[in-house]
Amino acid sequence: MNFIFKIFQIIFFCLFSLKAFAAVSSFVDNKVVHPNDGGIGQNSPTGVSFNPNGTRMYVTGTSGNRIMQYTLTTPFDISTSTLLEGSICNFSAVANDGLNINFNSDGTKVFLTDTSSGVEDIEIFSLTTAYDVSTCVSEGNKDLGITELRDIEFSNDGYKLFIFDKGGNGGNHSILQYSLLSPFDLSNPTLVKEYIGPNGNIKNNIQKFAQGLKFSSDGSKMFITGGGATSTSTKGGVYEFTLASPFDLRGTVTYEGEYSSAAQILELAGLTFSADGLKMFLVDFTDDEDSPRAVYEYDLTCGFGVVKCIDPTKNNDDVASIEAQSETTKKLIQHNTYPVLNRMEWLRRNSERVNLTNQNIKFQFNNAILSSLTDTLIPLYLSNDSNDKSNYQNSSWSFWSEGTISIGNTGNTNQSSSKSIDTSAITLGADKKGKDNIMRGIALRFGADDIDVGDLGSALDMSSFSLTFYESKPKGEQRFTDHLIGISFINSDLINNSGSASTEGDRYGEQLYGSLSLRDTFSKDQLNFTPKLKINYGITHLGAFTETGAAGLNLNYDDQYIGNFTSALGTSLDNTYDFKNGSFIPYFDFEYYADMSPSSKQKFSYVSNGENFIVENINNSTHNVIGAIGFDFISENGLSLMTKYTRDQAQNNKNDSYIIALDYRGSQRSSYAMSIQDTSAKLSHNKDLNDFKINVDSHYDFFKNDPDYGVYLKISNIN
């Protein structure tokens, strides 16, 4: 097995040779928000928030009875902020203290944490203009019986509410998680969890004065603020937690550590982040007239990395997305080999009915390697030279096609989310029988794989173009050796959603693969029993690429090489029923195969700071069982039909395939032409019928974002 892989690696590289880290927070600037700024402001600011694009900043506090609104000429750069005179939300009629504020997903509602005069509730305002707090209209309040309400947060979808209760857990602080019946609807919340800290006491173990609560955009991290319990953070710290499940405190919550703001801030209150998580904003709450009473801006080396960068290897959707890329390319080898092997099985079942005639086939490649390769191989495989003495009377063209629809899924594991896999493909082929009844041919496959990962919309769309050369050698009357070698070109579009953080990427790859099959048939009358032994092998290169769309959460992926080696043992059973105008052949296949591929490592890193991670796809001889049932129908006019249903079953995954294949053996007055030019594949069929000439042309551009395909029919009079 190692020898085979070494040989393939040499060939592959000749064809395609291409080419827990601690986060650091750094202070950038502050924005003074006390009344000396334009005559209005906050004596005791506590909360800060931004609109999604960072062009507006909102500040509230325990004095002034208002939400102040700033405009920023540079997104999330508070040095460019200007207080909009008169552009405030005056909530004096309903509250005195507004500790923190939150918006719903479209900015049409504001939720204010009110702790005035012993009242601990959430004030709700609607905005007639999204993210313009000067248009606020009170919609009432919601009292959840919180003893000392400090801050609230919502999940991205609005179905979860989190409350930071300073008086919870007997005065030791707690975070309450509620489920909501509809997004951002506080009418009937249900308490599902009270989180009381890693050691049951947030106040003593983490912080002494609860103030702020925030989650990362993907929900994998939670941050709380307040006066610290250590000598280095008596003036305030940011405390970071990692959640096993996004926006869910019911699972494992791990305390990661503290970032101290003592160097700049006298008394820390609320916090927020930029949309990409690369900036953190803290609020200095104090009634000291000499203090700045300001919003402070910090740069982070990675998205939401206050203490520690988010570890994508701990996110099941991230791991599943990486696994899907390697697993799909390995499955591609199986999808490329099976149509050709099906074809050779069909030829075996119908060997006595093969009476082919000369056709023509043409390949045009701009790629120099492919052009050279086909110039060498096509004459060997597909020569139609009538002067070639090795070309026997029956050595003429037969054309065939196979369409496949495959539906599969893989279940959840401890490290990876579930995956649903839909595959559709068409294979076009041509072959002929030569000396010693050796059948040689060539096949083109165009395939599309659609993989959905997890429940948040992560997906992988992969298109592929494959070229396969195959040969079937008889050893006597009933024994055959089938082998093939092929090349695939892969284009993948990736979407990775983790909460509101969504990344995209394009990835290209190449694949070299082969297969060897041995089969021996035992016959009685028209009943055939055929045991089979088969191995598949290959190597895939997936190129490096960089995600876009999530700034501080974007990742760089290194080149990845994926080896494949599977062995299979199976059998088939078929019987022939002859009719006046054709034959009907039902058959049954059974196969057991083991995936003994070596493990493959995918290395990747954050774009923002270069922190490296590795996900290793380990194969432990995965055992699969394949069962198939189908039939052939052979007509006397040269048209044949094959249908097949296949179930591929393993312990944690299954795959169902539906196949329809057509074969046509035309007359001397018919001709075919297949071509590949740039990225477009074309198939033409011409036929003379009495005094008329019939021409059918089709084309398919398989690398465009929007598939380009078409068919036209032309009928003309020869005279």
XYZ file of C-alpha atoms in Angstrom:
719
model
C 0.000 0.000 0.000
C 2.819 2.435 0.848
C 4.494 1.629 -2.455
C 1.298 2.477 -4.359
C 0.976 5.795 -2.583
C 4.601 6.683 -3.284
C 4.157 6.008 -6.990
C 0.977 8.112 -7.105
C 2.627 10.940 -5.209
C 5.468 11.064 -7.725
C 3.048 11.209 -10.652
C 0.790 13.657 -8.868
C 3.516 16.125 -8.046
C 4.818 15.984 -11.589
C 1.388 16.933 -12.896
C 0.299 19.424 -10.271
C 3.279 20.807 -8.442
C 2.152 24.241 -7.251
C 2.948 25.589 -4.833
C -3.197 28.099 22.150
C -1.769 31.290 21.650
C -2.661 34.065 24.030
C -4.559 37.064 22.681
C -3.202 40.555 23.307
C -5.283 43.661 23.885
C -3.748 47.060 23.282
C -5.188 50.445 24.234
C -5.858 52.737 21.259
C -7.836 55.806 22.315
C -10.674 57.060 24.484
C -13.714 59.253 23.916
C -14.754 61.541 26.775
C -18.520 61.467 27.239
C -19.019 63.634 30.358
C -21.016 66.925 30.138
C -18.043 69.037 29.112
C -18.450 67.513 25.657
C -20.895 69.908 23.972
C -22.673 70.716 27.191
C -24.441 67.376 27.438
C -23.230 63.929 28.247
C -23.037 61.307 30.978
C -21.667 62.023 34.443
C -21.657 58.286 35.137
C -21.560 56.321 31.832
C -22.197 52.583 32.079
C -23.164 51.210 28.665
C -21.959 51.461 25.066
C -23.225 49.973 21.817
C -22.836 50.424 18.035
C -24.970 49.922 14.967
C -23.803 46.940 12.832
C -21.643 48.964 10.424
C -19.986 50.980 13.200
C -21.049 54.416 11.974
C -23.049 55.223 15.110
C -22.190 54.856 18.792
C -24.680 54.908 21.673
C -23.805 55.707 25.308
C -26.032 55.544 28.361
C -25.549 55.737 32.125
C -26.942 56.445 35.567
C -27.375 60.181 35.016
C -28.914 62.393 32.349
C -31.937 60.160 31.577
C -30.916 59.694 27.985
C -29.227 57.554 25.375
C -26.638 59.682 23.588
C -26.013 59.105 19.888
C -22.678 59.739 18.152
C -21.850 59.578 14.454
C -18.491 58.144 13.317
C -16.884 59.070 10.011
C -14.655 55.982 10.230
C -16.469 52.808 11.373
C -15.619 51.732 14.931
C -13.017 54.504 15.294
C -14.143 56.579 18.266
C -11.601 59.309 17.517
C -13.835 60.239 14.559
C -17.057 60.360 16.642
C -19.206 63.456 16.996
C -22.115 63.887 19.395
C -25.303 64.596 17.480
C -26.961 67.577 19.228
C -30.583 66.784 19.991
C -30.180 63.253 18.644
C -30.911 61.461 21.884
C -33.519 59.174 23.393
C -34.904 60.933 26.473
C -36.311 58.256 28.766
C -36.895 60.454 31.848
C -40.630 59.765 31.696
C -40.143 56.029 32.300
C -36.715 55.604 33.936
C -33.856 57.412 35.643
C -30.937 54.992 35.283
C -30.133 53.251 32.024
C -27.201 50.937 32.668
C -26.903 49.200 29.295
C -28.673 49.053 25.949
C -29.316 46.362 23.318
C -30.933 46.403 19.873
C -32.967 43.778 18.105
C -31.588 42.344 14.853
C -32.964 45.057 12.523
C -32.469 48.051 14.839
C -36.162 48.843 15.218
C -36.232 48.173 18.975
C -34.051 49.224 21.931
C -33.923 47.414 25.273
C -32.725 49.504 28.236
C -31.596 48.064 31.570
C -33.370 50.231 34.218
C -32.298 50.176 37.910
C -33.832 53.441 39.079
C -35.526 53.862 42.498
C -35.400 50.229 43.379
C -37.020 49.201 40.109
C -35.201 46.449 38.242
C -36.773 45.976 34.837
C -36.182 46.157 31.090
C -37.558 49.240 29.307
C -38.604 48.615 25.691
C -38.597 51.304 22.983
C -39.523 51.108 19.314
C -37.611 53.189 16.763
C -39.482 54.657 13.799
C -36.104 54.906 12.025
C -33.784 51.927 12.496
C -30.768 52.637 14.730
C -31.833 56.263 15.271
C -32.527 56.549 18.993
C -33.918 60.086 18.588
C -37.054 58.391 17.156
C -37.617 56.224 20.264
C -41.171 55.567 21.499
C -41.802 53.742 24.793
C -43.547 50.365 24.530
C -43.581 49.682 28.270
C -41.342 47.479 30.364
C -40.774 43.894 31.501
C -40.179 43.029 35.159
C -38.697 39.550 35.579
C -38.290 39.765 39.324
C -34.525 40.390 39.152
C -33.108 41.714 42.423
C -30.168 43.674 40.951
C -30.364 43.855 37.153
C -27.078 44.888 35.494
C -27.112 43.897 31.823
C -28.976 41.844 29.226
C -27.959 40.085 26.008
C -29.785 38.259 23.211
C -28.701 35.404 20.995
C -28.359 36.321 17.330
C -31.712 34.803 16.408
C -33.470 36.548 19.301
C -34.860 33.342 20.807
C -32.615 33.460 23.897
C -32.312 36.157 26.567
C -29.462 36.416 29.081
C -29.578 38.560 32.226
C -26.657 39.478 34.513
C -28.102 39.563 38.038
C -25.803 41.116 40.658
C -28.158 39.948 43.410
C -28.625 36.416 42.109
C -27.263 33.268 43.750
C -27.703 34.755 47.236
C -25.897 37.978 46.307
C -22.968 36.114 44.698
C -24.046 37.020 41.144
C -25.549 34.792 38.456
C -26.363 34.811 34.762
C -29.900 33.765 33.846
C -30.763 32.172 30.507
C -34.340 32.409 29.182
C -35.998 30.974 26.092
C -38.412 33.217 24.151
C -41.442 32.145 22.131
C -40.590 34.552 19.296
C -37.512 36.666 18.511
C -36.908 39.527 20.962
C -40.364 39.041 22.492
C -40.233 39.415 26.278
C -43.922 38.744 26.847
C -43.526 35.168 28.105
C -39.908 34.164 28.758
C -39.023 30.778 30.287
C -36.043 30.396 32.630
C -33.900 27.421 31.492
C -30.595 27.944 33.334
C -28.985 29.906 36.164
C -25.215 30.008 35.736
C -23.380 30.663 39.019
C -19.746 30.549 37.920
C -17.023 27.900 37.738
C -16.990 27.363 41.490
C -20.530 28.356 42.312
C -19.604 31.928 43.311
C -19.002 34.525 40.584
C -18.574 37.333 43.116
C -15.696 35.765 45.030
C -14.133 33.644 42.318
C -14.275 36.016 39.398
C -15.372 39.552 40.215
C -16.848 41.650 43.006
C -19.008 44.148 41.165
C -21.016 42.887 38.206
C -21.664 45.376 35.423
C -21.427 44.204 31.799
C -22.358 41.089 29.800
C -21.497 40.323 26.169
C -21.169 37.364 23.790
C -18.988 36.889 20.751
C -20.816 37.006 17.428
C -20.713 33.223 17.091
C -21.896 32.664 20.665
C -18.866 30.583 21.599
C -17.545 33.123 24.109
C -19.080 35.074 26.968
C -17.581 38.159 28.653
C -18.516 39.815 31.934
C -17.042 42.954 33.531
C -16.704 44.488 36.937
C -14.374 45.164 39.855
C -11.775 42.420 40.064
C -10.976 40.021 42.864
C -7.203 40.172 42.394
C -4.782 42.884 43.377
C -3.948 43.570 39.727
C -7.519 44.293 38.707
C -9.144 46.127 41.575
C -10.278 48.842 39.166
C -11.892 46.493 36.703
C -11.376 43.495 34.514
C -12.908 41.645 31.557
C -13.537 37.979 32.299
C -13.682 35.524 29.439
C -15.580 32.205 29.244
C -15.826 29.561 26.502
C -19.169 27.826 25.894
C -19.350 24.262 24.642
C -22.529 25.141 22.712
C -23.134 28.579 21.166
C -25.362 30.820 23.255
C -26.114 28.031 25.703
C -25.079 28.009 29.368
C -26.566 24.572 29.929
C -23.463 22.888 28.558
C -19.867 23.143 29.762
C -18.708 26.708 30.479
C -14.934 27.147 30.830
C -13.343 30.151 32.516
C -10.389 31.301 30.364
C -9.000 34.181 32.424
C -9.037 37.942 32.999
C -7.899 41.010 31.136
C -7.154 43.922 33.490
C -8.043 47.446 32.431
C -6.430 49.061 35.493
C -3.832 50.888 33.409
C -6.474 53.161 31.836
C -9.789 52.747 33.655
C -10.641 53.753 37.226
C -13.862 51.778 37.466
C -14.941 49.463 34.644
C -18.628 49.208 33.664
C -20.005 47.974 30.319
C -18.349 46.619 27.159
C -19.003 45.845 23.523
C -17.097 44.790 20.384
C -16.882 45.764 16.757
C -18.726 43.510 14.343
C -15.545 41.626 13.395
C -14.411 41.295 16.998
C -11.061 43.013 16.378
C -11.931 46.010 18.553
C -13.143 46.092 22.154
C -14.795 49.078 23.812
C -14.941 49.560 27.596
C -16.756 52.204 29.645
C -15.186 54.000 32.627
C -17.850 54.550 35.292
C -16.950 56.959 38.084
C -18.273 60.033 39.877
C -14.791 61.476 40.312
C -14.848 64.922 38.701
C -11.207 64.601 37.681
C -11.648 61.323 35.841
C -12.297 61.102 32.090
C -15.646 59.271 32.255
C -15.006 57.953 28.772
C -15.375 55.095 26.290
C -12.043 53.323 25.724
C -11.051 51.603 22.476
C -8.737 48.554 22.335
C -7.294 46.536 19.439
C -7.427 42.727 19.618
C -5.092 40.424 17.719
C -7.945 38.088 16.727
C -11.720 38.248 16.723
C -13.043 38.428 20.317
C -9.648 37.356 21.603
C -9.569 39.326 24.856
C -7.729 36.584 26.728
C -7.612 33.751 24.197
C -8.438 33.448 20.508
C -11.472 31.377 19.562
C -10.323 27.815 18.883
C -12.091 26.684 15.692
C -11.118 23.061 16.388
C -13.541 23.136 19.335
C -16.446 24.193 17.113
C -18.284 21.148 15.737
C -19.487 23.010 12.633
C -15.960 24.210 11.834
C -14.585 20.687 12.198
C -17.443 19.229 10.131
C -16.800 21.765 7.361
C -13.132 20.722 7.193
C -14.071 17.036 7.274
C -16.612 17.555 4.491
C -13.906 18.871 2.172
C -11.652 15.834 2.571
C -14.466 13.272 2.763
C -16.143 14.610 -0.380
C -12.941 14.423 -2.399
C -12.398 10.837 -1.238
C -15.986 10.003 -2.170
C -15.339 11.567 -5.562
C -12.943 8.717 -6.368
C -15.724 6.228 -5.741
C -18.164 8.305 -7.808
C -15.671 8.466 -10.687
C -14.851 4.765 -10.728
C -18.321 3.304 -10.279
C -19.852 4.513 -13.586
C -16.935 3.034 -15.510
C -17.068 -0.209 -13.527
C -20.834 -0.310 -14.098
C -20.169 0.081 -17.802
C -17.728 -2.815 -17.852
C -20.193 -4.922 -15.870
C -22.825 -4.083 -18.467
C -20.476 -5.106 -21.266
C -19.869 -8.433 -19.536
C -23.591 -9.085 -19.125
C -24.234 -8.212 -22.760
C -21.049 -9.375 -24.456
C -22.875 -11.500 -26.996
C -24.938 -8.561 -28.178
C -22.068 -6.183 -28.942
C -22.051 -5.422 -32.684
C -20.668 -1.937 -32.940
C -20.021 0.400 -35.851
C -17.503 3.141 -36.510
C -18.123 6.527 -34.925
C -15.890 9.500 -34.224
C -14.725 11.293 -31.112
C -12.702 14.479 -30.684
C -10.967 16.001 -27.656
C -9.675 19.571 -27.535
C -7.685 20.709 -24.515
C -6.007 24.079 -23.995
C -4.114 22.671 -21.025
C -0.736 21.538 -22.341
C -0.470 18.589 -19.953
C -3.906 17.253 -20.842
C -3.316 17.846 -24.546
C -0.069 15.900 -24.455
C -1.621 13.160 -22.354
C -4.608 12.679 -24.667
C -2.459 12.795 -27.796
C -0.517 9.871 -26.345
C -3.375 7.822 -24.965
C -6.224 8.392 -27.406
C -4.542 6.766 -30.395
C -3.768 3.773 -28.181
C -7.276 3.510 -26.796
C -9.509 4.967 -29.442
C -7.929 4.561 -32.855
C -10.367 4.227 -35.726
C -7.756 3.835 -38.403
C -9.036 1.322 -40.937
C -5.456 0.565 -41.922
C -4.588 -0.523 -38.384
C -4.300 -4.293 -38.609
C -4.992 -4.642 -34.928
C -8.410 -3.125 -35.512
C -10.746 -6.089 -35.931
C -14.116 -6.096 -37.594
C -15.965 -5.609 -34.332
C -13.557 -2.958 -32.991
C -15.776 0.071 -33.423
C -17.316 2.707 -31.291
C -20.022 2.342 -28.686
C -21.260 5.423 -26.859
C -22.847 5.430 -23.443
C -23.955 7.799 -20.701
C -24.894 7.460 -17.056
C -26.826 9.867 -14.847
C -26.532 9.552 -11.082
C -28.418 11.047 -8.158
C -27.016 10.260 -4.722
C -28.452 11.240 -1.314
C -26.561 10.607 1.912
C -25.979 11.819 5.441
C -23.457 11.505 8.261
C -24.536 11.758 11.888
C -23.185 13.894 14.703
C -20.051 12.932 16.611
C -18.488 14.419 19.734
C -16.196 16.574 17.563
C -18.227 17.115 14.407
C -21.709 18.185 13.330
C -23.941 16.175 11.031
C -23.643 16.446 7.245
C -26.205 15.869 4.514
C -24.763 15.109 1.084
C -26.549 15.360 -2.276
C -24.690 14.405 -5.443
C -25.755 14.636 -9.062
C -23.610 13.737 -12.040
C -23.598 12.770 -15.667
C -20.966 10.551 -17.248
C -20.380 10.378 -21.002
C -18.265 7.575 -22.370
C -17.043 5.823 -25.481
C -15.338 2.472 -25.878
C -14.513 -0.182 -28.416
C -13.411 -3.772 -28.588
C -9.961 -4.502 -29.978
C -7.546 -7.350 -30.354
C -8.077 -10.346 -28.064
C -11.506 -8.897 -27.123
C -9.856 -6.210 -24.984
C -12.277 -3.357 -24.386
C -10.768 0.136 -24.047
C -12.554 3.383 -23.460
C -12.644 6.880 -22.125
C -15.220 8.631 -19.922
C -15.985 12.236 -18.970
C -17.849 12.966 -15.768
C -19.393 16.264 -14.658
C -20.471 16.195 -11.044
C -21.938 18.499 -8.424
C -21.934 17.827 -4.672
C -24.105 19.826 -2.275
C -23.175 19.319 1.396
C -25.076 20.993 4.254
C -23.181 21.119 7.551
C -24.868 21.458 10.958
C -27.949 23.597 11.577
C -26.606 27.142 11.029
C -26.356 27.189 7.244
C -22.742 26.105 6.724
C -22.359 24.447 3.339
C -19.938 23.110 0.740
C -20.766 23.172 -2.969
C -18.262 21.221 -5.034
C -18.186 20.842 -8.802
C -15.817 18.484 -10.554
C -14.728 17.473 -14.007
C -13.121 14.044 -14.386
C -11.393 12.251 -17.239
C -11.034 8.460 -16.976
C -9.273 5.935 -19.205
C -10.331 2.324 -18.711
C -9.624 -1.173 -19.978
C -11.249 -4.575 -19.533
C -9.149 -7.665 -20.305
C -10.692 -11.131 -20.594
C -8.845 -14.149 -19.204
C -10.678 -16.915 -20.974
C -14.444 -16.885 -21.328
C -15.549 -15.827 -17.845
C -12.645 -14.152 -16.094
C -11.916 -10.446 -16.436
C -9.453 -7.860 -15.191
C -10.756 -4.263 -15.153
C -8.538 -1.301 -14.447
C -8.710 2.446 -14.883
C -6.809 5.656 -14.234
C -8.183 9.154 -14.154
C -7.762 12.826 -13.361
C -10.222 15.191 -11.656
C -10.330 18.954 -11.369
C -12.218 20.301 -8.377
C -13.816 23.664 -7.591
C -15.398 24.218 -4.162
C -17.469 27.093 -2.768
C -17.533 27.131 1.024
C -19.847 28.934 3.432
C -19.167 28.656 7.143
C -21.775 30.136 9.467
C -21.167 30.396 13.191
C -23.895 32.596 14.558
C -23.666 36.001 12.850
C -20.091 35.324 11.789
C -20.241 34.084 8.218
C -17.225 33.349 6.055
C -16.890 32.387 2.407
C -14.102 30.858 0.387
C -13.235 29.368 -2.999
C -10.962 26.351 -3.160
C -9.502 24.516 -6.126
C -7.961 21.098 -6.283
C -6.755 18.224 -8.433
C -7.008 14.503 -8.049
C -5.286 11.465 -9.533
C -7.035 8.124 -9.019
C -7.090 4.530 -10.188
C -8.903 1.260 -9.676
C -8.190 -2.444 -10.212
C -10.959 -5.052 -10.272
C -10.783 -8.843 -10.674
C -13.916 -10.892 -11.367
C -14.711 -14.451 -12.319
C -18.103 -15.623 -13.550
C -19.699 -19.006 -12.981
C -22.651 -19.722 -15.264
C -25.483 -22.224 -15.485
C -27.871 -21.736 -18.378
C -28.493 -17.976 -18.325
C -27.816 -17.522 -14.597
C -24.455 -15.900 -13.740
C -22.702 -15.740 -10.370
C -19.703 -13.353 -10.268
C -17.387 -12.905 -7.237
C -15.275 -9.712 -7.361
C -12.199 -8.224 -5.738
C -11.459 -4.500 -6.100
C -9.079 -1.812 -4.835
C -9.346 1.967 -5.295
C -6.429 4.296 -4.773
C -5.709 7.953 -5.291
C -4.304 11.194 -4.008
C -5.963 14.618 -3.886
C -4.441 18.069 -3.615
C -6.637 20.861 -2.219
C -5.097 24.288 -2.701
C -4.582 26.958 -0.087
C -7.271 29.601 0.291
C -8.342 32.454 2.589
C -11.809 33.015 3.993
C -13.570 36.342 3.608
C -16.539 37.976 5.283
C -15.735 37.893 9.003
C -12.526 39.962 9.297
C -11.045 38.949 12.654
C -12.528 35.475 12.403
C -11.254 34.777 8.863
C -8.890 31.826 8.498
C -6.036 30.964 6.138
C -6.052 27.319 5.001
C -2.822 25.649 3.902
C -2.529 23.182 1.024
C -3.871 19.761 1.939
C -2.958 16.347 0.514
C -5.448 13.513 0.985
C -4.563 9.890 0.337
C -7.150 7.259 -0.491
C -6.947 3.486 -0.365
C -9.976 1.176 -0.184
C -10.347 -2.537 -0.763
C -13.587 -4.351 -1.520
C -14.864 -7.909 -1.796
C -18.225 -8.625 -3.354
C -20.376 -10.634 -5.659
C -23.139 -10.183 -8.226
C -25.964 -12.342 -9.510
C -27.825 -11.878 -12.802
C -30.160 -13.761 -15.108
C -31.197 -13.149 -18.730
C -34.730 -13.268 -20.124
C -34.965 -13.004 -23.917
C -37.951 -11.516 -25.749
C -38.812 -10.991 -29.390
C -37.393 -7.442 -29.603
C -34.836 -7.504 -26.833
C -33.658 -8.889 -23.534
C -34.334 -8.182 -19.868
C -31.544 -8.814 -17.318
C -32.225 -8.277 -13.585
C -29.227 -8.357 -11.265
C -28.166 -7.999 -7.632
C -24.824 -6.746 -6.233
C -23.345 -7.043 -2.753
C -20.038 -5.562 -1.663
C -18.070 -5.072 1.537
C -15.263 -2.540 1.525
C -12.825 -1.128 4.067
C -11.391 2.373 3.941
C -7.740 2.053 4.924
C -6.709 5.539 3.853
C -3.963 7.291 5.797
C -4.962 10.215 8.004
C -4.865 13.706 6.526
C -4.007 16.939 8.328
C -5.501 20.315 7.528
C -3.453 23.226 8.849
C -4.993 26.682 9.126
C -4.440 29.952 10.947
C -6.084 33.250 11.769
C -5.511 35.936 9.167
C -5.292 38.563 11.899
C -2.464 37.088 13.987
C -1.234 33.891 12.355
C -2.205 31.591 15.238
C -2.069 28.006 13.905
C -4.507 25.120 14.296
C -4.686 21.566 12.964
C -7.626 19.255 12.286
C -6.619 15.674 11.573
C -8.971 13.413 9.663
C -8.175 9.950 10.953
C -9.383 6.840 9.140
C -9.632 3.712 11.196
C -10.459 1.185 8.470
C -14.028 2.386 8.102
C -16.223 -0.561 7.235
C -19.003 -0.202 4.657
C -21.565 -2.539 3.140
C -23.002 -1.848 -0.322
C -26.109 -3.479 -1.732
C -27.532 -2.798 -5.192
C -30.439 -3.997 -7.326
C -31.154 -3.127 -10.936
C -31.876 -4.329 -14.430
C -30.742 -4.001 -18.053
C -33.077 -3.723 -21.010
C -31.488 -4.402 -24.400
C -33.437 -3.541 -27.541
C -32.689 -4.759 -31.038
C -32.556 -1.224 -32.511
C -29.290 -0.392 -30.730
C -30.670 1.425 -27.669
C -30.073 -0.045 -24.211
C -31.164 1.019 -20.719
C -29.649 0.253 -17.315
C -31.171 1.271 -13.970
C -29.693 0.730 -10.529
C -30.449 1.549 -6.888
C -27.534 1.368 -4.424
C -27.401 1.658 -0.631
C -23.949 2.372 0.910
C -24.229 1.804 4.650
C -21.706 2.388 7.462
C -22.062 2.737 11.210
C -22.556 6.507 11.248
C -23.518 7.308 7.669
C -25.497 6.098 4.714
C -25.748 6.967 1.051
C -28.458 6.157 -1.495
C -27.718 6.334 -5.228
C -30.086 6.171 -8.195
C -28.558 5.503 -11.600
C -29.926 5.585 -15.132
C -27.535 4.683 -17.950
C -28.064 4.705 -21.711
C -26.041 2.975 -24.409
C -26.400 3.531 -28.121
C -24.841 1.532 -30.944
C -25.645 3.396 -34.124
C -25.438 2.595 -37.795
C -22.828 3.640 -40.292
C -24.955 6.675 -41.078
C -24.590 8.046 -37.501
C -21.707 9.944 -35.953
C -20.833 11.398 -32.556
C -18.408 14.090 -31.495
C -17.337 15.051 -27.974
C -15.108 18.030 -27.248
C -13.701 20.053 -24.360
C -12.676 23.625 -25.066
C -11.621 25.879 -22.193
C -14.207 25.104 -19.523
C -17.018 24.068 -21.858
C -17.933 20.512 -22.780
C -19.819 19.755 -25.990
C -21.546 16.667 -27.383
C -22.840 16.396 -30.967
C -24.805 13.672 -32.744
C -25.402 13.600 -36.509
C -27.602 11.088 -38.316
C -28.631 10.664 -41.942
C -32.218 9.503 -42.265
C -33.376 8.981 -45.856
C -33.082 12.445 -47.424
C -32.769 14.293 -44.126
C -29.836 15.123 -41.882
C -30.502 15.383 -38.162
C -28.077 17.229 -35.885
C -28.301 17.486 -32.059
C -25.777 19.650 -30.208
C -25.428 20.258 -26.469
C -22.985 22.208 -24.315
C -22.251 22.599 -20.610
C -19.933 25.101 -18.915
C -19.056 23.379 -15.670
C -16.940 26.013 -13.904
C -19.258 29.005 -14.032
C -20.989 30.235 -10.886
C -24.264 30.016 -12.789
C -24.239 26.827 -14.887
C -24.441 27.440 -18.634
C -25.988 24.611 -20.571
C -28.131 24.187 -23.643
C -29.348 21.857 -26.401
C -30.501 22.537 -29.936
C -31.906 20.417 -32.749
C -31.322 21.010 -36.466
C -33.052 19.118 -39.305
C -32.067 19.764 -42.895
C -32.722 18.256 -46.316
C -29.606 16.700 -47.824
C -30.684 17.656 -51.340
